[in-house]
Amino acid sequence: MSIPIARCVTDPATPADRLRDVTRTIDKAAARANRKAHEVTLIAVSKTQDAAAIRPLLDAGHRVFGENRVQEATAKWAELRADYDGVELHLVGQLQSNKAAQAVALFDAIHSVDRLSLVAALGKVAAQSGKHPACFIQVDLAGEPQKGGCPVPDLAELLVAARDAGLTVRGLMSVPPNGLEPAPWFALLAKIANDHGIPQLSMGMSSDYPIAVTLGATHVRVGTALFGPRI
Ligand SMILES: *Cc1c(COP(=O)(O)O)cnc(C)c1O
């Protein structure tokens, strides 16, 4: 039996190399779509990566990171924020209402606002704490409730509730279905955002961020392409 070559050699790229490559890829995709690269924020999704794995990106000057678990992020980023100024943290994973206070304390942006009960919990915490994270409404475009996300027919009502609750709604977020061409889903999210006058779009992951940028992403959420495979 032969072993694939790729497994025999270690990947010589450092995290800083990968950051440069991803940034270049974003720049090129933006240029193709006649957009400015600075309109796109690269969120380095560091879920499951320990502090030691994250430090090289911080040392290379990157400051915008994403996590998907409140608990995991709290411990890691207390340590890292003590050592690096200007860190901006985005929550990209599903959020339980009973963790709203912890999430608002830790995160500068929440990409998974998707239901009335969560809107109510976040609104209450924001009012009490005076802290207003940027909110993205997660949209379930393909009828996949297990991923979270607000069904498209319920979006208008959720947006009204979010604004009434005092939340700062900046954008829409979505994760397209696995195994399908992502472009139509990105275009659909962009259209829905435009219809509602919502300026920002959180879309695109390691496998599809260039196409997301050409279709209007303002935030791409990239993990594997920066850190390597999650263990
Ligand atoms: C893990 C995760 C990402 C990053 O995924 P990669 O494929 O590793 O780039 C982006 N968005 C969400 C919501 C995630 O959970």
PDB file of C-alpha atoms and ligand atoms in Angstrom:
ATOM      1  CA  MET A   1       0.000   0.000   0.000  1.00  0.00           C
ATOM      2  CA  SER A   2       1.377   3.421  -0.841  1.00  0.00           C
ATOM      3  CA  ILE A   3       1.064   6.455   1.361  1.00  0.00           C
ATOM      4  CA  PRO A   4       0.047   9.692  -0.330  1.00  0.00           C
ATOM      5  CA  ILE A   5       3.065  11.959  -0.732  1.00  0.00           C
ATOM      6  CA  ALA A   6       1.335  14.921   0.840  1.00  0.00           C
ATOM      7  CA  ARG A   7       1.183  13.095   4.173  1.00  0.00           C
ATOM      8  CA  CYS A   8       4.901  12.347   4.162  1.00  0.00           C
ATOM      9  CA  VAL A   9       6.069  15.951   3.965  1.00  0.00           C
ATOM     10  CA  THR A  10       5.268  18.564   6.552  1.00  0.00           C
ATOM     11  CA  ASP A  11       3.550  21.705   5.311  1.00  0.00           C
ATOM     12  CA  PRO A  12       6.363  24.266   5.237  1.00  0.00           C
ATOM     13  CA  ALA A  13       3.988  27.250   5.259  1.00  0.00           C
ATOM     14  CA  THR A  14       3.970  29.193   8.526  1.00  0.00           C
ATOM     15  CA  PRO A  15       0.780  30.799   9.851  1.00  0.00           C
ATOM     16  CA  ALA A  16       2.174  34.163   8.740  1.00  0.00           C
ATOM     17  CA  ASP A  17       2.694  32.768   5.203  1.00  0.00           C
ATOM     18  CA  ARG A  18      -0.877  31.527   5.117  1.00  0.00           C
ATOM     19  CA  LEU A  19      -2.161  34.870   6.367  1.00  0.00           C
ATOM     20  CA  ARG A  20      -0.325  36.583   3.514  1.00  0.00           C
ATOM     21  CA  ASP A  21      -1.713  34.096   0.961  1.00  0.00           C
ATOM     22  CA  VAL A  22      -5.303  34.443   2.179  1.00  0.00           C
ATOM     23  CA  THR A  23      -5.002  38.227   2.243  1.00  0.00           C
ATOM     24  CA  ARG A  24      -3.669  38.222  -1.344  1.00  0.00           C
ATOM     25  CA  THR A  25      -6.483  35.945  -2.453  1.00  0.00           C
ATOM     26  CA  ILE A  26      -9.021  38.328  -0.924  1.00  0.00           C
ATOM     27  CA  ASP A  27      -7.338  41.300  -2.616  1.00  0.00           C
ATOM     28  CA  LYS A  28      -7.469  39.579  -6.008  1.00  0.00           C
ATOM     29  CA  ALA A  29     -11.110  38.508  -5.607  1.00  0.00           C
ATOM     30  CA  ALA A  30     -12.064  42.039  -4.582  1.00  0.00           C
ATOM     31  CA  ALA A  31     -10.259  43.483  -7.600  1.00  0.00           C
ATOM     32  CA  ARG A  32     -12.081  41.072  -9.945  1.00  0.00           C
ATOM     33  CA  ALA A  33     -15.393  42.369  -8.612  1.00  0.00           C
ATOM     34  CA  ASN A  34     -14.322  45.996  -8.732  1.00  0.00           C
ATOM     35  CA  ARG A  35     -14.367  46.208  -4.964  1.00  0.00           C
ATOM     36  CA  LYS A  36     -11.795  47.630  -2.575  1.00  0.00           C
ATOM     37  CA  ALA A  37      -9.906  45.057  -0.487  1.00  0.00           C
ATOM     38  CA  HIS A  38     -10.416  47.175   2.633  1.00  0.00           C
ATOM     39  CA  GLU A  39     -14.177  46.574   2.348  1.00  0.00           C
ATOM     40  CA  VAL A  40     -13.537  42.953   3.346  1.00  0.00           C
ATOM     41  CA  THR A  41     -12.683  41.960   6.918  1.00  0.00           C
ATOM     42  CA  LEU A  42     -10.843  38.669   7.353  1.00  0.00           C
ATOM     43  CA  ILE A  43     -12.062  36.903  10.495  1.00  0.00           C
ATOM     44  CA  ALA A  44      -9.464  34.283  11.477  1.00  0.00           C
ATOM     45  CA  VAL A  45     -11.607  31.511  12.955  1.00  0.00           C
ATOM     46  CA  SER A  46      -9.472  30.116  15.783  1.00  0.00           C
ATOM     47  CA  LYS A  47     -11.973  27.668  17.293  1.00  0.00           C
ATOM     48  CA  THR A  48     -10.241  24.549  18.726  1.00  0.00           C
ATOM     49  CA  GLN A  49      -6.834  26.226  18.279  1.00  0.00           C
ATOM     50  CA  ASP A  50      -4.945  26.849  21.505  1.00  0.00           C
ATOM     51  CA  ALA A  51      -3.362  30.173  22.449  1.00  0.00           C
ATOM     52  CA  ALA A  52       0.057  29.019  21.226  1.00  0.00           C
ATOM     53  CA  ALA A  53      -1.363  28.350  17.752  1.00  0.00           C
ATOM     54  CA  ILE A  54      -3.023  31.775  17.636  1.00  0.00           C
ATOM     55  CA  ARG A  55      -0.026  33.853  18.766  1.00  0.00           C
ATOM     56  CA  PRO A  56       1.849  33.681  15.419  1.00  0.00           C
ATOM     57  CA  LEU A  57      -1.066  35.430  13.673  1.00  0.00           C
ATOM     58  CA  LEU A  58      -1.216  38.062  16.414  1.00  0.00           C
ATOM     59  CA  ASP A  59       2.559  38.504  16.079  1.00  0.00           C
ATOM     60  CA  ALA A  60       2.070  38.960  12.321  1.00  0.00           C
ATOM     61  CA  GLY A  61      -0.282  41.848  13.133  1.00  0.00           C
ATOM     62  CA  HIS A  62      -3.678  40.217  12.637  1.00  0.00           C
ATOM     63  CA  ARG A  63      -6.292  41.313  15.162  1.00  0.00           C
ATOM     64  CA  VAL A  64      -9.723  40.017  14.048  1.00  0.00           C
ATOM     65  CA  PHE A  65     -10.604  36.510  15.243  1.00  0.00           C
ATOM     66  CA  GLY A  66     -13.663  34.279  15.376  1.00  0.00           C
ATOM     67  CA  GLU A  67     -14.702  31.625  17.885  1.00  0.00           C
ATOM     68  CA  ASN A  68     -17.734  29.364  18.047  1.00  0.00           C
ATOM     69  CA  ARG A  69     -17.947  28.536  21.769  1.00  0.00           C
ATOM     70  CA  VAL A  70     -18.331  31.114  24.511  1.00  0.00           C
ATOM     71  CA  GLN A  71     -16.710  28.926  27.171  1.00  0.00           C
ATOM     72  CA  GLU A  72     -13.669  27.998  25.114  1.00  0.00           C
ATOM     73  CA  ALA A  73     -13.153  31.552  23.921  1.00  0.00           C
ATOM     74  CA  THR A  74     -13.380  33.128  27.379  1.00  0.00           C
ATOM     75  CA  ALA A  75     -10.359  31.327  28.802  1.00  0.00           C
ATOM     76  CA  LYS A  76      -8.168  31.614  25.695  1.00  0.00           C
ATOM     77  CA  TRP A  77      -8.815  35.249  24.978  1.00  0.00           C
ATOM     78  CA  ALA A  78      -8.432  36.460  28.568  1.00  0.00           C
ATOM     79  CA  GLU A  79      -4.836  35.298  28.235  1.00  0.00           C
ATOM     80  CA  LEU A  80      -4.289  36.625  24.695  1.00  0.00           C
ATOM     81  CA  ARG A  81      -5.971  39.998  25.211  1.00  0.00           C
ATOM     82  CA  ALA A  82      -3.650  40.608  28.161  1.00  0.00           C
ATOM     83  CA  ASP A  83      -0.716  40.357  25.723  1.00  0.00           C
ATOM     84  CA  TYR A  84      -2.063  42.019  22.561  1.00  0.00           C
ATOM     85  CA  ASP A  85      -3.923  45.308  22.120  1.00  0.00           C
ATOM     86  CA  GLY A  86      -6.757  45.905  19.706  1.00  0.00           C
ATOM     87  CA  VAL A  87      -8.129  42.372  19.442  1.00  0.00           C
ATOM     88  CA  GLU A  88     -11.607  42.204  17.859  1.00  0.00           C
ATOM     89  CA  LEU A  89     -13.545  39.013  18.604  1.00  0.00           C
ATOM     90  CA  HIS A  90     -16.470  37.652  16.589  1.00  0.00           C
ATOM     91  CA  LEU A  91     -18.792  34.869  17.739  1.00  0.00           C
ATOM     92  CA  VAL A  92     -19.573  32.695  14.712  1.00  0.00           C
ATOM     93  CA  GLY A  93     -21.244  29.736  16.441  1.00  0.00           C
ATOM     94  CA  GLN A  94     -24.727  29.131  17.764  1.00  0.00           C
ATOM     95  CA  LEU A  95     -25.531  30.954  21.001  1.00  0.00           C
ATOM     96  CA  GLN A  96     -27.795  29.799  23.825  1.00  0.00           C
ATOM     97  CA  SER A  97     -29.831  32.573  25.432  1.00  0.00           C
ATOM     98  CA  ASN A  98     -28.468  31.710  28.885  1.00  0.00           C
ATOM     99  CA  LYS A  99     -24.947  32.572  27.642  1.00  0.00           C
ATOM    100  CA  ALA A 100     -25.980  35.971  26.264  1.00  0.00           C
ATOM    101  CA  ALA A 101     -24.368  37.934  29.102  1.00  0.00           C
ATOM    102  CA  GLN A 102     -21.055  36.110  28.761  1.00  0.00           C
ATOM    103  CA  ALA A 103     -21.159  36.529  24.985  1.00  0.00           C
ATOM    104  CA  VAL A 104     -21.826  40.268  25.143  1.00  0.00           C
ATOM    105  CA  ALA A 105     -19.018  40.704  27.673  1.00  0.00           C
ATOM    106  CA  LEU A 106     -16.502  38.911  25.455  1.00  0.00           C
ATOM    107  CA  PHE A 107     -17.428  39.510  21.819  1.00  0.00           C
ATOM    108  CA  ASP A 108     -17.375  42.632  19.669  1.00  0.00           C
ATOM    109  CA  ALA A 109     -19.682  41.027  17.119  1.00  0.00           C
ATOM    110  CA  ILE A 110     -22.203  38.183  17.162  1.00  0.00           C
ATOM    111  CA  HIS A 111     -22.923  36.461  13.833  1.00  0.00           C
ATOM    112  CA  SER A 112     -25.531  33.956  15.031  1.00  0.00           C
ATOM    113  CA  VAL A 113     -28.537  36.044  16.076  1.00  0.00           C
ATOM    114  CA  ASP A 114     -31.358  33.913  14.688  1.00  0.00           C
ATOM    115  CA  ARG A 115     -34.476  33.857  16.884  1.00  0.00           C
ATOM    116  CA  LEU A 116     -36.786  36.017  18.950  1.00  0.00           C
ATOM    117  CA  SER A 117     -35.807  34.508  22.323  1.00  0.00           C
ATOM    118  CA  LEU A 118     -32.126  35.241  21.653  1.00  0.00           C
ATOM    119  CA  VAL A 119     -32.913  38.771  20.474  1.00  0.00           C
ATOM    120  CA  ALA A 120     -34.780  39.374  23.746  1.00  0.00           C
ATOM    121  CA  ALA A 121     -31.920  37.991  25.855  1.00  0.00           C
ATOM    122  CA  LEU A 122     -29.264  39.999  23.981  1.00  0.00           C
ATOM    123  CA  GLY A 123     -31.362  43.163  24.121  1.00  0.00           C
ATOM    124  CA  LYS A 124     -31.737  42.864  27.883  1.00  0.00           C
ATOM    125  CA  VAL A 125     -28.020  42.284  28.430  1.00  0.00           C
ATOM    126  CA  ALA A 126     -27.047  45.134  26.095  1.00  0.00           C
ATOM    127  CA  ALA A 127     -29.350  47.528  27.947  1.00  0.00           C
ATOM    128  CA  GLN A 128     -27.996  46.463  31.340  1.00  0.00           C
ATOM    129  CA  SER A 129     -24.329  46.465  30.364  1.00  0.00           C
ATOM    130  CA  GLY A 130     -24.315  49.375  27.931  1.00  0.00           C
ATOM    131  CA  LYS A 131     -22.250  47.174  25.605  1.00  0.00           C
ATOM    132  CA  HIS A 132     -23.586  46.838  22.066  1.00  0.00           C
ATOM    133  CA  PRO A 133     -21.869  44.198  19.951  1.00  0.00           C
ATOM    134  CA  ALA A 134     -22.400  44.417  16.199  1.00  0.00           C
ATOM    135  CA  CYS A 135     -25.102  41.889  15.365  1.00  0.00           C
ATOM    136  CA  PHE A 136     -25.425  39.755  12.254  1.00  0.00           C
ATOM    137  CA  ILE A 137     -28.694  37.925  11.705  1.00  0.00           C
ATOM    138  CA  GLN A 138     -27.950  34.338  10.670  1.00  0.00           C
ATOM    139  CA  VAL A 139     -30.239  33.237   7.854  1.00  0.00           C
ATOM    140  CA  ASP A 140     -31.206  29.636   7.080  1.00  0.00           C
ATOM    141  CA  LEU A 141     -31.366  29.837   3.284  1.00  0.00           C
ATOM    142  CA  ALA A 142     -31.731  26.144   2.480  1.00  0.00           C
ATOM    143  CA  GLY A 143     -34.051  24.834   5.186  1.00  0.00           C
ATOM    144  CA  GLU A 144     -31.348  23.331   7.424  1.00  0.00           C
ATOM    145  CA  PRO A 145     -32.556  24.121  10.965  1.00  0.00           C
ATOM    146  CA  GLN A 146     -29.793  22.028  12.595  1.00  0.00           C
ATOM    147  CA  LYS A 147     -27.279  24.698  11.500  1.00  0.00           C
ATOM    148  CA  GLY A 148     -29.235  27.472  13.178  1.00  0.00           C
ATOM    149  CA  GLY A 149     -30.419  30.506  11.301  1.00  0.00           C
ATOM    150  CA  CYS A 150     -33.689  32.313  10.846  1.00  0.00           C
ATOM    151  CA  PRO A 151     -35.945  30.940   8.086  1.00  0.00           C
ATOM    152  CA  VAL A 152     -36.248  33.518   5.301  1.00  0.00           C
ATOM    153  CA  PRO A 153     -40.023  34.032   5.781  1.00  0.00           C
ATOM    154  CA  ASP A 154     -39.417  34.966   9.459  1.00  0.00           C
ATOM    155  CA  LEU A 155     -36.612  37.438   8.784  1.00  0.00           C
ATOM    156  CA  ALA A 156     -38.634  40.641   8.561  1.00  0.00           C
ATOM    157  CA  GLU A 157     -40.249  40.031  11.950  1.00  0.00           C
ATOM    158  CA  LEU A 158     -36.885  39.179  13.554  1.00  0.00           C
ATOM    159  CA  LEU A 159     -35.300  42.359  12.177  1.00  0.00           C
ATOM    160  CA  VAL A 160     -38.083  44.497  13.659  1.00  0.00           C
ATOM    161  CA  ALA A 161     -37.715  42.718  17.016  1.00  0.00           C
ATOM    162  CA  ALA A 162     -33.930  43.162  16.984  1.00  0.00           C
ATOM    163  CA  ARG A 163     -34.201  46.883  16.351  1.00  0.00           C
ATOM    164  CA  ASP A 164     -36.940  47.249  18.968  1.00  0.00           C
ATOM    165  CA  ALA A 165     -34.682  45.458  21.450  1.00  0.00           C
ATOM    166  CA  GLY A 166     -31.971  48.030  20.775  1.00  0.00           C
ATOM    167  CA  LEU A 167     -29.611  45.665  18.996  1.00  0.00           C
ATOM    168  CA  THR A 168     -27.236  47.053  16.405  1.00  0.00           C
ATOM    169  CA  VAL A 169     -27.989  44.979  13.305  1.00  0.00           C
ATOM    170  CA  ARG A 170     -25.089  45.389  10.899  1.00  0.00           C
ATOM    171  CA  GLY A 171     -25.420  42.437   8.591  1.00  0.00           C
ATOM    172  CA  LEU A 172     -26.655  39.041   7.546  1.00  0.00           C
ATOM    173  CA  MET A 173     -24.709  35.805   7.911  1.00  0.00           C
ATOM    174  CA  SER A 174     -25.193  32.399   6.329  1.00  0.00           C
ATOM    175  CA  VAL A 175     -23.503  29.034   5.880  1.00  0.00           C
ATOM    176  CA  PRO A 176     -24.503  27.472   2.525  1.00  0.00           C
ATOM    177  CA  PRO A 177     -25.402  23.767   2.341  1.00  0.00           C
ATOM    178  CA  ASN A 178     -22.507  21.311   2.135  1.00  0.00           C
ATOM    179  CA  GLY A 179     -21.675  19.836  -1.237  1.00  0.00           C
ATOM    180  CA  LEU A 180     -23.540  22.356  -3.356  1.00  0.00           C
ATOM    181  CA  GLU A 181     -22.153  25.190  -5.457  1.00  0.00           C
ATOM    182  CA  PRO A 182     -22.051  28.081  -2.923  1.00  0.00           C
ATOM    183  CA  ALA A 183     -22.350  31.028  -5.346  1.00  0.00           C
ATOM    184  CA  PRO A 184     -26.164  31.020  -5.715  1.00  0.00           C
ATOM    185  CA  TRP A 185     -26.569  31.024  -1.918  1.00  0.00           C
ATOM    186  CA  PHE A 186     -24.155  33.932  -1.527  1.00  0.00           C
ATOM    187  CA  ALA A 187     -25.986  35.855  -4.240  1.00  0.00           C
ATOM    188  CA  LEU A 188     -29.301  35.118  -2.532  1.00  0.00           C
ATOM    189  CA  LEU A 189     -28.029  36.354   0.835  1.00  0.00           C
ATOM    190  CA  ALA A 190     -26.752  39.523  -0.838  1.00  0.00           C
ATOM    191  CA  LYS A 191     -30.130  40.104  -2.445  1.00  0.00           C
ATOM    192  CA  ILE A 192     -32.021  39.608   0.822  1.00  0.00           C
ATOM    193  CA  ALA A 193     -29.655  42.006   2.615  1.00  0.00           C
ATOM    194  CA  ASN A 194     -30.115  44.569  -0.129  1.00  0.00           C
ATOM    195  CA  ASP A 195     -33.916  44.203   0.007  1.00  0.00           C
ATOM    196  CA  HIS A 196     -33.803  44.993   3.739  1.00  0.00           C
ATOM    197  CA  GLY A 197     -31.236  47.781   3.468  1.00  0.00           C
ATOM    198  CA  ILE A 198     -28.674  45.822   5.503  1.00  0.00           C
ATOM    199  CA  PRO A 199     -25.106  46.821   4.605  1.00  0.00           C
ATOM    200  CA  GLN A 200     -22.869  43.933   5.721  1.00  0.00           C
ATOM    201  CA  LEU A 201     -22.562  40.303   4.657  1.00  0.00           C
ATOM    202  CA  SER A 202     -20.780  37.593   6.658  1.00  0.00           C
ATOM    203  CA  MET A 203     -20.253  34.792   4.155  1.00  0.00           C
ATOM    204  CA  GLY A 204     -17.438  32.601   2.871  1.00  0.00           C
ATOM    205  CA  MET A 205     -15.225  30.052   4.634  1.00  0.00           C
ATOM    206  CA  SER A 206     -11.895  28.404   3.701  1.00  0.00           C
ATOM    207  CA  SER A 207     -13.347  26.518   0.744  1.00  0.00           C
ATOM    208  CA  ASP A 208     -15.303  29.368  -0.798  1.00  0.00           C
ATOM    209  CA  TYR A 209     -14.215  32.793   0.488  1.00  0.00           C
ATOM    210  CA  PRO A 210     -12.911  34.077  -2.880  1.00  0.00           C
ATOM    211  CA  ILE A 211     -16.294  33.624  -4.561  1.00  0.00           C
ATOM    212  CA  ALA A 212     -18.021  35.107  -1.486  1.00  0.00           C
ATOM    213  CA  VAL A 213     -15.845  38.216  -1.857  1.00  0.00           C
ATOM    214  CA  THR A 214     -16.757  38.588  -5.531  1.00  0.00           C
ATOM    215  CA  LEU A 215     -20.434  38.382  -4.513  1.00  0.00           C
ATOM    216  CA  GLY A 216     -20.204  41.090  -1.878  1.00  0.00           C
ATOM    217  CA  ALA A 217     -18.967  39.571   1.410  1.00  0.00           C
ATOM    218  CA  THR A 218     -17.846  42.229   3.883  1.00  0.00           C
ATOM    219  CA  HIS A 219     -16.698  39.576   6.386  1.00  0.00           C
ATOM    220  CA  VAL A 220     -15.174  36.201   5.510  1.00  0.00           C
ATOM    221  CA  ARG A 221     -14.772  33.570   8.236  1.00  0.00           C
ATOM    222  CA  VAL A 222     -11.617  31.568   7.512  1.00  0.00           C
ATOM    223  CA  GLY A 223     -10.212  28.863   9.806  1.00  0.00           C
ATOM    224  CA  THR A 224      -8.542  25.914   8.087  1.00  0.00           C
ATOM    225  CA  ALA A 225      -6.815  27.965   5.367  1.00  0.00           C
ATOM    226  CA  LEU A 226      -5.005  29.921   8.115  1.00  0.00           C
ATOM    227  CA  PHE A 227      -4.434  27.381  10.873  1.00  0.00           C
ATOM    228  CA  GLY A 228      -4.406  24.075   8.986  1.00  0.00           C
ATOM    229  CA  PRO A 229      -6.869  21.260   9.702  1.00  0.00           C
ATOM    230  CA  ARG A 230      -8.593  21.219  13.099  1.00  0.00           C
ATOM    231  CA  ILE A 231      -7.657  18.198  15.207  1.00  0.00           C
TER     232      ILE A 231
HETATM  233  C1  LIG B   1     -15.627  26.790  11.688  1.00  0.00           C
HETATM  234  C2  LIG B   1     -16.395  27.857  11.042  1.00  0.00           C
HETATM  235  C3  LIG B   1     -15.821  28.634  10.026  1.00  0.00           C
HETATM  236  C4  LIG B   1     -14.424  28.398   9.481  1.00  0.00           C
HETATM  237  O1  LIG B   1     -14.408  27.212   8.735  1.00  0.00           O
HETATM  238  P1  LIG B   1     -13.151  26.792   7.814  1.00  0.00           P
HETATM  239  O2  LIG B   1     -13.723  25.866   6.822  1.00  0.00           O
HETATM  240  O3  LIG B   1     -12.174  26.137   8.727  1.00  0.00           O
HETATM  241  O4  LIG B   1     -12.598  28.021   7.212  1.00  0.00           O
HETATM  242  C5  LIG B   1     -16.601  29.647   9.481  1.00  0.00           C
HETATM  243  N1  LIG B   1     -17.862  29.881   9.906  1.00  0.00           N
HETATM  244  C6  LIG B   1     -18.434  29.155  10.877  1.00  0.00           C
HETATM  245  C7  LIG B   1     -19.831  29.465  11.286  1.00  0.00           C
HETATM  246  C8  LIG B   1     -17.728  28.112  11.472  1.00  0.00           C
HETATM  247  O5  LIG B   1     -18.318  27.383  12.432  1.00  0.00           O
END
